[in-house]
CSV table of C-alpha atoms and ligand atoms in Angstrom, one decimal:
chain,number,residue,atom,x,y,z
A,1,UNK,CA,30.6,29.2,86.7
A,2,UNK,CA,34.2,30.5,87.3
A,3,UNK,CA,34.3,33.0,89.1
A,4,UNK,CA,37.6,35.4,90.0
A,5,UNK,CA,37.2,38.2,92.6
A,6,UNK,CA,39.1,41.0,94.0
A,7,UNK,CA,38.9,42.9,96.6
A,8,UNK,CA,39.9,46.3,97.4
A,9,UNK,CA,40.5,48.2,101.1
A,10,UNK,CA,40.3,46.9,104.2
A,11,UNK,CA,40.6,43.6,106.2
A,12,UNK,CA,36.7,43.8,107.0
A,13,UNK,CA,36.1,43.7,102.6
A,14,UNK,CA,38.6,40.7,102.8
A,15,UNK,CA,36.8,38.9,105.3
A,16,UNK,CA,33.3,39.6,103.4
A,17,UNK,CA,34.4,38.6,99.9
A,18,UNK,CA,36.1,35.3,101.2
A,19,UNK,CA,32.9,33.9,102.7
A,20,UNK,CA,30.8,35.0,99.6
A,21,UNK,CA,33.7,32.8,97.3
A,22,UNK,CA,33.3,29.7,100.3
A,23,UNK,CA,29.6,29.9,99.6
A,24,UNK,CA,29.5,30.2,95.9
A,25,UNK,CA,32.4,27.1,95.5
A,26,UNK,CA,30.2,25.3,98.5
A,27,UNK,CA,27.2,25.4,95.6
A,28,UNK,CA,29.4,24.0,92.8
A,29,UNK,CA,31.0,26.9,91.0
A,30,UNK,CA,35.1,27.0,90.6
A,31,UNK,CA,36.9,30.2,92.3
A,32,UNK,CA,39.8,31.2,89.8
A,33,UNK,CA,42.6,33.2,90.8
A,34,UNK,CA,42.2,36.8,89.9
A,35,UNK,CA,46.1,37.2,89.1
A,36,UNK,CA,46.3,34.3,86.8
A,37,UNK,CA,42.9,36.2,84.9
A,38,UNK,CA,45.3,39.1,84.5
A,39,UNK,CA,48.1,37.6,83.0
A,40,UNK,CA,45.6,35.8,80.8
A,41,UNK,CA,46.5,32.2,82.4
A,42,UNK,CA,43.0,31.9,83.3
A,43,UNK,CA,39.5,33.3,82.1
A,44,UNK,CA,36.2,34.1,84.4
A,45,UNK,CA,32.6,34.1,83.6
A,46,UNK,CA,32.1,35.8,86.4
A,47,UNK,CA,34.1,38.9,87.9
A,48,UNK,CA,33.3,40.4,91.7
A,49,UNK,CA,35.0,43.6,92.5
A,50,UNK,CA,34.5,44.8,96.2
A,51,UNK,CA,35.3,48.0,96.4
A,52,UNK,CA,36.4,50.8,98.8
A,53,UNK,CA,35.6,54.4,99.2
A,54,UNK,CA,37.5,55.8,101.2
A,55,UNK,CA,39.7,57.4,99.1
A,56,UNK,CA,39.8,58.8,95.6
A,57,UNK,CA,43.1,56.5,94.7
A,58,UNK,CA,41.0,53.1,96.4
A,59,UNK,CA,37.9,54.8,93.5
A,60,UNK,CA,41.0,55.1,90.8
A,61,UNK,CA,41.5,51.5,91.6
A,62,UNK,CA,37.9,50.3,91.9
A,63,UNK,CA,37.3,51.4,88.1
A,64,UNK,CA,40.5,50.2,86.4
A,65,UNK,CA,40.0,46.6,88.2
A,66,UNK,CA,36.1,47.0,86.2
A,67,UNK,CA,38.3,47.9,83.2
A,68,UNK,CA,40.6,45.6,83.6
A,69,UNK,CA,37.8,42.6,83.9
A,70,UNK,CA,35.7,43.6,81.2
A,71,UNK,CA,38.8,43.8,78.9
A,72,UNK,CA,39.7,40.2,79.9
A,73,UNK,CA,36.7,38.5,79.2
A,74,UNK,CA,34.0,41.2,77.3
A,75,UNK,CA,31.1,38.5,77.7
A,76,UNK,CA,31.7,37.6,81.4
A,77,UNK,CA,29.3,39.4,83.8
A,78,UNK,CA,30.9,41.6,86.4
A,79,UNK,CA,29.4,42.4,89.5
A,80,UNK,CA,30.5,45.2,91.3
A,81,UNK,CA,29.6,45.7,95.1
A,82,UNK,CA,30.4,47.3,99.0
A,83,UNK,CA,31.7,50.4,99.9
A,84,UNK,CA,32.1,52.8,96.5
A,85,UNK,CA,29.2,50.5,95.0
A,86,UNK,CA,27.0,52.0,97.6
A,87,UNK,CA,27.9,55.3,97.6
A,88,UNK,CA,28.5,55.7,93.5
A,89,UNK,CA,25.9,53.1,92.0
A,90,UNK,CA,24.7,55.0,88.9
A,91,UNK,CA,28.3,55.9,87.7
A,92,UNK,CA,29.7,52.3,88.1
A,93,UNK,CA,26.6,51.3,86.4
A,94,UNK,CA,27.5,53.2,83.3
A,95,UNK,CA,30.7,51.6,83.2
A,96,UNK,CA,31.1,49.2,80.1
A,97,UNK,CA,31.1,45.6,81.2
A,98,UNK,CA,28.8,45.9,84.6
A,99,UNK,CA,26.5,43.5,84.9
A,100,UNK,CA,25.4,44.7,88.5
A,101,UNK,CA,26.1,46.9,91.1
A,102,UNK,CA,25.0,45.8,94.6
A,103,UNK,CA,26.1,48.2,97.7
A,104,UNK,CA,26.7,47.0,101.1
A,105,UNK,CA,23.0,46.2,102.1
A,106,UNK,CA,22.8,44.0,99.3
A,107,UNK,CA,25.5,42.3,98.3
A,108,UNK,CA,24.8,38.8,101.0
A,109,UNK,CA,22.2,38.4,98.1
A,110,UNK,CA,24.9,37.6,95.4
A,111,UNK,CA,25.2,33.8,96.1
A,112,UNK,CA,21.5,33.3,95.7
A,113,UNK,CA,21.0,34.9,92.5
A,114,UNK,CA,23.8,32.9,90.4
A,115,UNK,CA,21.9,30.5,89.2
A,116,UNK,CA,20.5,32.8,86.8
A,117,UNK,CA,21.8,33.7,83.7
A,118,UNK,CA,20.6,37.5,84.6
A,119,UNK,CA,21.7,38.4,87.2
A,120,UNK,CA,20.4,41.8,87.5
A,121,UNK,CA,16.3,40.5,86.4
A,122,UNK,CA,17.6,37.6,89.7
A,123,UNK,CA,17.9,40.6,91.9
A,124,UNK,CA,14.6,42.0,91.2
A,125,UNK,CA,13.1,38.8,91.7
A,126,UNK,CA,14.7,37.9,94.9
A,127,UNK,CA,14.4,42.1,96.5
A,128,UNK,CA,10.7,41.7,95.9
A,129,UNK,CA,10.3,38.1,97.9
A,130,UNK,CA,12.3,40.0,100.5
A,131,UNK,CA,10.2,41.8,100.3
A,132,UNK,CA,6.5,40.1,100.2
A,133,UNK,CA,5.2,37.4,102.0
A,134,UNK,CA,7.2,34.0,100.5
A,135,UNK,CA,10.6,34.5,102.2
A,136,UNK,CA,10.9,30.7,102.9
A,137,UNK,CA,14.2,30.3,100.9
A,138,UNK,CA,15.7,33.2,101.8
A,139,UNK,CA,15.7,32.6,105.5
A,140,UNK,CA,19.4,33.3,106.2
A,141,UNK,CA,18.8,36.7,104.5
A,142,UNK,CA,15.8,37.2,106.8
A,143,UNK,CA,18.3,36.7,110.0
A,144,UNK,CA,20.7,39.1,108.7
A,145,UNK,CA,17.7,41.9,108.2
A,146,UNK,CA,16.5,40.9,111.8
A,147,UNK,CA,20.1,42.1,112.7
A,148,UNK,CA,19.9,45.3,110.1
A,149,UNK,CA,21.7,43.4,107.5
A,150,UNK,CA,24.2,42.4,110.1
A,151,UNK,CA,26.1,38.5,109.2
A,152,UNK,CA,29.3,37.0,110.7
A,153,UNK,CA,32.0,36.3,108.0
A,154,UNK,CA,35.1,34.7,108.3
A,155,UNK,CA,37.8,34.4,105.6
A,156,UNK,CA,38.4,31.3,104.1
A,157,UNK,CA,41.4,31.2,102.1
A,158,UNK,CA,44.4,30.9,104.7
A,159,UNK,CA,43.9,27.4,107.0
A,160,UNK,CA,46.5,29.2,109.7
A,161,UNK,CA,44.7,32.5,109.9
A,162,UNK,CA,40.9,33.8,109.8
A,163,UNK,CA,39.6,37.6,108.9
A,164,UNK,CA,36.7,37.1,111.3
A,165,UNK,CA,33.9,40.0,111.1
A,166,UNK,CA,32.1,41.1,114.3
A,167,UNK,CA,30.8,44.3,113.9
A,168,UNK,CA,29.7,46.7,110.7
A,169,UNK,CA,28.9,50.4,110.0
A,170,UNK,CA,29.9,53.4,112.1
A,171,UNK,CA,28.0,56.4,114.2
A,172,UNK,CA,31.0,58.7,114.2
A,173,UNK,CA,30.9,60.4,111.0
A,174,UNK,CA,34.3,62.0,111.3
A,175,UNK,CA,34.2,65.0,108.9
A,176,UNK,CA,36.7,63.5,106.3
A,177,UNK,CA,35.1,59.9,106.5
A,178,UNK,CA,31.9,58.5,104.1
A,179,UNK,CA,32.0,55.1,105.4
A,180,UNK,CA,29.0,55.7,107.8
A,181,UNK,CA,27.2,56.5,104.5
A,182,UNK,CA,28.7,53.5,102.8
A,183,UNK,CA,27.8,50.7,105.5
A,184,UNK,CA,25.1,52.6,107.7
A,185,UNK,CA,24.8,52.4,111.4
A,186,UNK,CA,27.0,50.2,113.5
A,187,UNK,CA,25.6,46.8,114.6
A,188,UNK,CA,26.5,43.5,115.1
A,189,UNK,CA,25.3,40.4,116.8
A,190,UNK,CA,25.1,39.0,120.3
A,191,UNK,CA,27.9,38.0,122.2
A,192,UNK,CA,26.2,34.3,122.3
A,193,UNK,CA,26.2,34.5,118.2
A,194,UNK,CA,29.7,35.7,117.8
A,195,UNK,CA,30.9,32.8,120.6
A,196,UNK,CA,29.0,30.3,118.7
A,197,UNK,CA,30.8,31.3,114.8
A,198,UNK,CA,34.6,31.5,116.8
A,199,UNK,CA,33.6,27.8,118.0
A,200,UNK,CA,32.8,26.9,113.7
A,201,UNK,CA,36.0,28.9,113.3
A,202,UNK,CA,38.1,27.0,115.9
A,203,UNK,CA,36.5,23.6,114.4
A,204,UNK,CA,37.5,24.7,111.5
A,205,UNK,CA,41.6,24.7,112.6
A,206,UNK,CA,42.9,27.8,112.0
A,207,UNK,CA,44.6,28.8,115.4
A,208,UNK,CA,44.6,32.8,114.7
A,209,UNK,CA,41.7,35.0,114.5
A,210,UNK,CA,42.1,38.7,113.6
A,211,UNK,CA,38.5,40.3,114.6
A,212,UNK,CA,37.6,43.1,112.0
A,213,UNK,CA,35.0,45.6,111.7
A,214,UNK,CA,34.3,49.2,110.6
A,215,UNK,CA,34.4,50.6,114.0
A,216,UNK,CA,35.2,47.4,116.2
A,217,UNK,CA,35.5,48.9,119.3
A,218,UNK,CA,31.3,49.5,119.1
A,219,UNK,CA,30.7,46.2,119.2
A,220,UNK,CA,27.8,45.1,121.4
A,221,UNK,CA,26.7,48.9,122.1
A,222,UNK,CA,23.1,49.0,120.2
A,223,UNK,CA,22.3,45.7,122.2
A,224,UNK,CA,24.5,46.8,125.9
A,225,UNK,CA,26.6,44.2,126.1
A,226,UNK,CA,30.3,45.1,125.2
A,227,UNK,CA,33.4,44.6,124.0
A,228,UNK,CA,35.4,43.7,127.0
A,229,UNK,CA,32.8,41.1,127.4
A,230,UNK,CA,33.2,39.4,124.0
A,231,UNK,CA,37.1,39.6,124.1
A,232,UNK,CA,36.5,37.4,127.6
A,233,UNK,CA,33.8,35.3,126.1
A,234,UNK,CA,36.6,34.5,123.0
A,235,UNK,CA,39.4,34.1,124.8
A,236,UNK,CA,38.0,31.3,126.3
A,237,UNK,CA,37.5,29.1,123.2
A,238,UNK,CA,39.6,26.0,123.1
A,239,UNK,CA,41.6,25.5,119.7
A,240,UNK,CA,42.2,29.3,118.7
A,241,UNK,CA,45.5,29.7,120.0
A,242,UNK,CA,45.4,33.9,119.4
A,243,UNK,CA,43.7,36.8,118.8
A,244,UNK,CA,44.2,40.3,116.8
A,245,UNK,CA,41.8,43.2,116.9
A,246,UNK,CA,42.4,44.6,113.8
A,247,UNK,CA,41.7,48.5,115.0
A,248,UNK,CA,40.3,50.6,117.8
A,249,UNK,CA,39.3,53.7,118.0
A,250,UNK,CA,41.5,55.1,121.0
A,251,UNK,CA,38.5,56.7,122.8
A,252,UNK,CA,37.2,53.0,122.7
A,253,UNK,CA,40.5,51.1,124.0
A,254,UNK,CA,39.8,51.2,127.7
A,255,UNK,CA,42.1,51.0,130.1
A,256,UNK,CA,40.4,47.7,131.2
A,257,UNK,CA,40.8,46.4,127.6
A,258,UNK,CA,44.3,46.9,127.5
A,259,UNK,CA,44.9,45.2,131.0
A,260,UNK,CA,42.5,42.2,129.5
A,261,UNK,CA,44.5,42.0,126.8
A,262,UNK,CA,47.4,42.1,128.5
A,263,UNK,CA,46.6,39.1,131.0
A,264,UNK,CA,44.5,36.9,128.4
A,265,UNK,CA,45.2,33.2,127.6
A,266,UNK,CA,45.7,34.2,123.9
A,267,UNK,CA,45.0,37.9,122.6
A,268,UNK,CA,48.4,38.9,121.5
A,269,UNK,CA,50.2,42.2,122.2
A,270,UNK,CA,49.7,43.9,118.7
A,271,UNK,CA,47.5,46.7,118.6
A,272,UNK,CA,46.2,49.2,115.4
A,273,UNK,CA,44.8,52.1,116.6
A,274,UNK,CA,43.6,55.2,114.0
A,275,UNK,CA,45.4,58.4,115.1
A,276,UNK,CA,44.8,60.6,112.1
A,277,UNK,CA,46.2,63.9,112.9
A,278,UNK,CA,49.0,64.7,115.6
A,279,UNK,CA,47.5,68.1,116.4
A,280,UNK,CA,44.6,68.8,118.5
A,281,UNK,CA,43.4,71.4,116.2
A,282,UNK,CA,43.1,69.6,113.3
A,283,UNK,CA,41.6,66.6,115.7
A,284,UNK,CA,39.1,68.7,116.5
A,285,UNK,CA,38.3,69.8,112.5
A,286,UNK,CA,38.1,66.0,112.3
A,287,UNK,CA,35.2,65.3,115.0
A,288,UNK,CA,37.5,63.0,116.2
A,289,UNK,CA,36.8,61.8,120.1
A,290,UNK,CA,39.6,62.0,121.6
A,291,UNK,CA,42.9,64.6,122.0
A,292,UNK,CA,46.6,64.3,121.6
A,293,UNK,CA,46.7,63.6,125.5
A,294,UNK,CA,44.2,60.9,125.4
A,295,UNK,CA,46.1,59.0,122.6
A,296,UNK,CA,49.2,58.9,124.4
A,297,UNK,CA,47.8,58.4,127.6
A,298,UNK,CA,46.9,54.5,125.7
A,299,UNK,CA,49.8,54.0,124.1
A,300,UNK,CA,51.9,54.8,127.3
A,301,UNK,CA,49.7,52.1,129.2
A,302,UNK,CA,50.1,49.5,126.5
A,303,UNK,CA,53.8,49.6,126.4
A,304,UNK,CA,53.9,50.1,130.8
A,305,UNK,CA,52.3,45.9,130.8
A,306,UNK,CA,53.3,44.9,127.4
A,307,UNK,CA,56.4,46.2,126.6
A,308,UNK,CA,57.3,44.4,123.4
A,309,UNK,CA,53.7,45.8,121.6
A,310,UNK,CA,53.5,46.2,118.2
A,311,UNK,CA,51.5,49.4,117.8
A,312,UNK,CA,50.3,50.8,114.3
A,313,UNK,CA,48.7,53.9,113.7
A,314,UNK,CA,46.5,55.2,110.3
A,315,UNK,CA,47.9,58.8,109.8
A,316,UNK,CA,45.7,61.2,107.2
A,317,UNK,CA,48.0,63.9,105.4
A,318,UNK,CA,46.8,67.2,104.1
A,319,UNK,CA,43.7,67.3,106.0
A,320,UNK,CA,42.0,71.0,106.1
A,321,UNK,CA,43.9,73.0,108.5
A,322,UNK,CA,46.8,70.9,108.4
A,323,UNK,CA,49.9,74.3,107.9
A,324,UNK,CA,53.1,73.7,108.2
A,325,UNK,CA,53.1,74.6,111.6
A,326,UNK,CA,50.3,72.2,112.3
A,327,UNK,CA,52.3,69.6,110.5
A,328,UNK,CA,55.2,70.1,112.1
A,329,UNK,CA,53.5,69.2,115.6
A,330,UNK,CA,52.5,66.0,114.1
A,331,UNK,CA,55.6,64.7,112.9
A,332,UNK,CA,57.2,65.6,116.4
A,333,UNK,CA,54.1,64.4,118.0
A,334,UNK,CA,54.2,60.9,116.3
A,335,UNK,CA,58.0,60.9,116.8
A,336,UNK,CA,57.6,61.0,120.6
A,337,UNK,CA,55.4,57.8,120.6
A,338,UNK,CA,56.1,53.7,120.9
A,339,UNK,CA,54.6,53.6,117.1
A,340,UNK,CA,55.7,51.2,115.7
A,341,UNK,CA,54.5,51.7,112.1
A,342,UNK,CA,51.9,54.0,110.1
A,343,UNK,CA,49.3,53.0,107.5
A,344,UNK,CA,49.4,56.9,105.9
A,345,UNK,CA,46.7,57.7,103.6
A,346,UNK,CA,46.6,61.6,101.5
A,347,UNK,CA,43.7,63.1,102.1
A,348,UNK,CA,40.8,63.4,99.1
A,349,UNK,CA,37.6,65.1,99.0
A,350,UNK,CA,34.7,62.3,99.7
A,351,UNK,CA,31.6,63.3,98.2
A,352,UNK,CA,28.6,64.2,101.2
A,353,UNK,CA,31.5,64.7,103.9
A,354,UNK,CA,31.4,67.5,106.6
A,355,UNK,CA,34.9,68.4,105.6
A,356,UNK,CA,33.9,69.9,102.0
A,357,UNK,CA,32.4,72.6,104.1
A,358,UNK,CA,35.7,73.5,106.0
A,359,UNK,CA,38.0,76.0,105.5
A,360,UNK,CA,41.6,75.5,105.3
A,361,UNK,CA,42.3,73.0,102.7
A,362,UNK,CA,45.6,72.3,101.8
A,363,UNK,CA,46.8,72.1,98.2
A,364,UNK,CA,47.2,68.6,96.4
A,365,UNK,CA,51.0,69.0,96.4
A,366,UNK,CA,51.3,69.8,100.3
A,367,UNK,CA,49.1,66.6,100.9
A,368,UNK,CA,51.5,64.7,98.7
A,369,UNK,CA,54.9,66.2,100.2
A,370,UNK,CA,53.6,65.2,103.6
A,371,UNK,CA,52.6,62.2,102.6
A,372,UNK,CA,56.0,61.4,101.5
A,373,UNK,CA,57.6,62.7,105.0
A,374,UNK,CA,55.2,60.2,107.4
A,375,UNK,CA,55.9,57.3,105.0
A,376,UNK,CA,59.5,58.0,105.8
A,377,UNK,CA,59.1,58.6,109.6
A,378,UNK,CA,56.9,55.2,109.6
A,379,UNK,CA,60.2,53.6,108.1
A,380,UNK,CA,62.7,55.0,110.7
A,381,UNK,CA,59.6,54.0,113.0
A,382,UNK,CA,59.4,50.2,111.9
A,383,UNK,CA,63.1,50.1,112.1
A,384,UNK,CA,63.7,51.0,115.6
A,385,UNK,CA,60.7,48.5,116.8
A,386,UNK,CA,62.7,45.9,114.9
A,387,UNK,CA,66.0,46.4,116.4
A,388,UNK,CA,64.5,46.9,119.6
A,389,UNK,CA,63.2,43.3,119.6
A,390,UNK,CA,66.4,41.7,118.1
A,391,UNK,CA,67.8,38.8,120.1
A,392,UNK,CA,64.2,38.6,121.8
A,393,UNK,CA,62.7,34.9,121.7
A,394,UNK,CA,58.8,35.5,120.8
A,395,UNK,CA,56.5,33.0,119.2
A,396,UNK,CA,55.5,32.4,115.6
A,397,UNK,CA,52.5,30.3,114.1
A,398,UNK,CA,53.8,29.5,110.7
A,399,UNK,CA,51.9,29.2,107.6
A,400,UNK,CA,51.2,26.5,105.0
A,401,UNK,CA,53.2,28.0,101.6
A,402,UNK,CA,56.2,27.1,100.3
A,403,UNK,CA,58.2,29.9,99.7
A,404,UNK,CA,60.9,28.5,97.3
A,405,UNK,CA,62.0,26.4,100.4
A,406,UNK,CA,61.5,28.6,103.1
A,407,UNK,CA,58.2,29.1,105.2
A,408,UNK,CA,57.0,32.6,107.2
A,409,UNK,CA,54.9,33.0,109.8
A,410,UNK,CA,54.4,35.7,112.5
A,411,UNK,CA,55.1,36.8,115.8
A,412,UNK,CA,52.9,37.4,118.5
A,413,UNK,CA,54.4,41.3,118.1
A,414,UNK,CA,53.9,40.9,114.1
A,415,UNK,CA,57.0,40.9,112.7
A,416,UNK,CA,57.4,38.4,110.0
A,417,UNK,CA,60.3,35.7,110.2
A,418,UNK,CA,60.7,33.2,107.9
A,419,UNK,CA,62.5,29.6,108.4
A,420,UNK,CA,63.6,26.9,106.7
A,421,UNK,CA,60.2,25.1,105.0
A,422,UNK,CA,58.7,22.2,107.1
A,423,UNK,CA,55.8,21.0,106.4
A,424,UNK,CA,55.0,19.0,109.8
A,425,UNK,CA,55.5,23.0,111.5
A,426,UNK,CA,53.0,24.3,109.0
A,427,UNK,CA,49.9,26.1,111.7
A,428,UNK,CA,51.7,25.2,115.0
A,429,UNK,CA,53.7,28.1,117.2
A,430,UNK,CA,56.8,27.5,118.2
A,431,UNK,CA,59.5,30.1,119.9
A,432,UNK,CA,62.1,32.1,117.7
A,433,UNK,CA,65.2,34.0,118.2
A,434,UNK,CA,64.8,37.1,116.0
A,435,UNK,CA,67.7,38.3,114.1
A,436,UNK,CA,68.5,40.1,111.1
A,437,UNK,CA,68.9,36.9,109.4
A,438,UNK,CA,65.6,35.1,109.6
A,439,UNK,CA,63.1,39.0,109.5
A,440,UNK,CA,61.3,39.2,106.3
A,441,UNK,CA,60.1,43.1,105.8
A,442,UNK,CA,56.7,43.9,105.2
A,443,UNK,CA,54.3,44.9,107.8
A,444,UNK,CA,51.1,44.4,106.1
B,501,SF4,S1,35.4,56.1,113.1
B,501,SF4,FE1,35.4,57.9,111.8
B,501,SF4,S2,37.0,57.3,110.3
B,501,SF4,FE2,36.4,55.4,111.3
B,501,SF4,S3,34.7,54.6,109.9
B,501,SF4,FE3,33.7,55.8,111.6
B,501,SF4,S4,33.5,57.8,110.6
B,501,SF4,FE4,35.0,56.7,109.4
C-alpha cells in the first residue's frame, strides 16, 4: 500500500505517527509524502490523519485534512485517529471518505490490521482476540495493555533528532483542557524500559532526543519512581550527545531538576514550561497548580545557573474571567520574565470541560484582540533573547538537508543558525559564533 499521513498538534502526535509509518514501511508498504498528495504529485491508498483536540481551530483542521484526502483519492481508505478521534468518533465517522476512526486506546492496532482490505471488519476481528483467549500474535499489544495502553515511540524521520515518548495521558483536568478525556490517565513505563528504548535510540545514531509526553513531568509517579531519576538514568547513555524535555508543568520542575539539568553531561539549557494565564485569578479559574509567584520563582532559578536558557511558555487568551484589567496584569506579568518566546493559543469552548460551567467568558473578539497582543509581545520577546546571545559561541548539531547550499542546525539554547552546506558536518556539534548573519528565524 502507499500510505501518506499527517499529523496534527503536538510533538507527542509526531512522535506517535512516526513509529506507526516505521512499522507499517518495516512490513513492506511505501510512506508517500503527504505534501506531494496535495499538490497531486503523488496519490495514497491509504490516508492517516492524527488529530488534536485541543482546540476548535486544531478540529477546523482535523476535518478539512479528511476533506482534503478524500477529495485526492475518493477510493483510498482514510483512517482517522488520537486526540479529536477519541473524543468526537461518531461525527468523524459521518464524514464522507472515513474508513475508520480509532481514538487513542486503539490506534497501536493500526499496523496489524492492514493486511486487510477492510479495515474496519480487521478491527473487529483483532478487538475481539484482544479480547478472548488467542492473543498469541498480538503480544506487543498485550504489553502495552499490561502498561494501560502505554508504548515507547520514537520518531523516525530525522537521523539527527528523535521525538522520543515517555509518558501519556494527564490527572490534572485543568478546567479549559479535554486531553485527560482524550488520552486517559497518565502512565508510562519503568525507568529500566525507557533506559533500555534510549539505548535502541542511541544505536540508532541520532545524537538529540527531545522527550515528549502529555504531562511529562508525571512520569514515573503511578509506579514511584521519578523523573529526576530517569533524566539521571538518560543522561548517562553513551552516543546521545543531548537532551530536550519538551514541557513541564512548573509545579513539576523542581528545584532539583533544574540544578540536574543544569550540571548534566548532555540535557541542554532549553526549557518549555505552560504558563497559561499571568494572573492568579484566572490561574485559579483554571485549576492550575501553581501561582504567579511559583512560576517566577523557576524561571528566576533557571536563568540564576543557566543564564543563556531558552525558555518558552504556552499562553491561553480569552480564558473566562480574563477583563481587561486581568489582562493587563498578564501582559506586564509576562513582560517582567526571562521568556524567551510564547506558543499563544485563543481560547475555545472544549466539549465536557469544567470551564463551560464558569462565569465570565470573554467574547470571541476580546480572545482574538488579545491573541493578537501576546503574539506581538512574544516577538519583542524572541527578539531581545536573540540579541542578548549575539556574539556568544554556543554549540550546534547540524542536520542532514540541503537547503539550496546551506545547512541549519540548532543551538544548545535553540536558536536556529544555518551555515554553509557540508555534508561531512551533517549530525556532529560543533561551536558557533552567532550573529545576525548566520540566525535563521523560526522558533518552532
Ligand atoms: S496539565 Fe492541564 S492543560 Fe496539560 S494536558 Fe493536563 S489537563 Fe490539559
Amino acid at each position: 500500500m502507499n500510505i501518506a499521513a499527517h499529523t496534527l498538534g503536538c510533538k507527542l502526535n509526531f512522535a506517535e505517527t512516526s513509529d506507526i509509518l516505521r512499522r507499517l514501511a518495516a512490513e513492506g508498504n511505501t510512506i508517500v509524502d503527504w505534501a506531494a498528495c496535495s499538490r497531486g504529485a503523488e496519490k495514497a491508498d491509504l490516508y492517516l490523519i492524527n488529530t488534536c483536540t485541543v482546540t476548535a481551530v486544531a478540529e477546523k483542521k482535523c476535518r478539512a485534512a479528511i476533506r482534503q484526502a478524500h477529495r485526492q483519492n475518493p477510493d483510498a481508505q482514510i483512517v482517522v485517529m488520537g486526540c479529536f478521534a477519541q473524543v468526537a468518533a461518531k461525527e468523524i465517522e459521518a464524514i464522507p471518505g472515513v474508513t475508520l476512526v480509532l481514538g487513542n486506546d486503539r490506534k497501536h492496532l493500526l499496523p496489524y490490521m492492514l493486511n486487510s482490505a477492510n479495515l474496519r471488519n480487521r478491527l473487529n476481528e483483532i478487538s475481539q482476540d484482544f479480547d478472548g483467549p488467542d492473543k498469541k500474535n498480538l503480544q506487543n499489544f498485550q504489553d502495552l495493555a499490561k502498561r494501560e495502553g502505554f508504548a515507547l515511540q520514537w520518531s523516525s524521520g530525522d537521523r539527527t533528532r528523535k521525538f522520543f515518548k515517555i509518558q501519556d495521558g494527564c490527572d490534572y483536568f485543568c478546567t479549559y483542557c479535554a486531553i485527560p478525556f482524550a488520552r486517559g490517565r497518565s502512565r508510562s513505563a519503568s525507568i529500566e524500559e525507557t533506559l533500555c528504548a534510549a539505548r535502541r535510540i542511541a544505536a540508532s545514531g541520532s545524537k538529540e532526543v527531545i522527550l515528549t509526553g502529555v504531562n511529562t513531568g508525571t512520569f514515573g509517579q503511578h509506579r514511584n519512581e521519578s523523573f529526576l531519576d530517569l533524566l539521571k538514568g538518560l543522561d548517562q547513555i553513551e552516543g546521545i550527545l543531548r537532551y530536550r524535555i519538551s514541557s513541564i508543568e512548573p509545579n513539576l520542575l523542581t528545584d532539583d531538576i533544574i540544578d540536574f539539568v543544569a550540571s548534566s553531561r548532555a540535557f541542554l539549557p532549553h526549557f518549555h514550561i505552560p504558563l497559561q494565564a499571568g494572573s492568579d485569578h484566572v490561574l485559579q479559574l483554571m485549576h492550575r497548580r501553581y501561582d504567579t509567584a511559583l512560576y517566577a520563582a523557576k524561571l528566576q532559578r533557571i536563568k540564576a545557573v543557566m543564564p543563556d536558557a531558552c525558555i518558552a511558555a504556552d499562553v491561553m487568551a480569552g480564558f473566562n474571567g480574563e477583563s481587561e484589567e486581568e489582562f493587563a496584569k498578564v501582559l506586564s506579568f509576562i513582560d517582567s520574565l526571562p521568556i524567551s518566546y510564547l506558543h499563544v493559543f485563543t481560547y475555545s469552548d472544549r466539549p465536557g470541560t469544567a470551564a463551560l460551567r464558569l462565569g465570565e467568558k470573554i467574547p470571541i473578539p476580546v480572545r482574538h484582540e488579545h491573541t493578537a497582543r501576546l503574539l506581538e509581545l512574544s516577538e519583542h520577546k524572541h527578539r531581545a533573547f536573540i540579541d542578548s546571545q549575539l556574539g556568544k559561541t554556543r554549540p550546534v548539531l547540524w542536520e542532514h538537508t540541503d537547503h539550496n547550499g546551506t545547512m541549519q542546525g540548532w543551538t544548545d539554547n535553540y536558536i536556529r543558525l544555518c551555515r554553509p552546506f557540508a555534508p561531512t558536518l551533517a549530525n556532529t556539534v560543533t561551536d558557533e559564533v552567532i550573529r545576525h548573519g548566520n540566525i535563521v528565524s523560526d522558533t518552532d
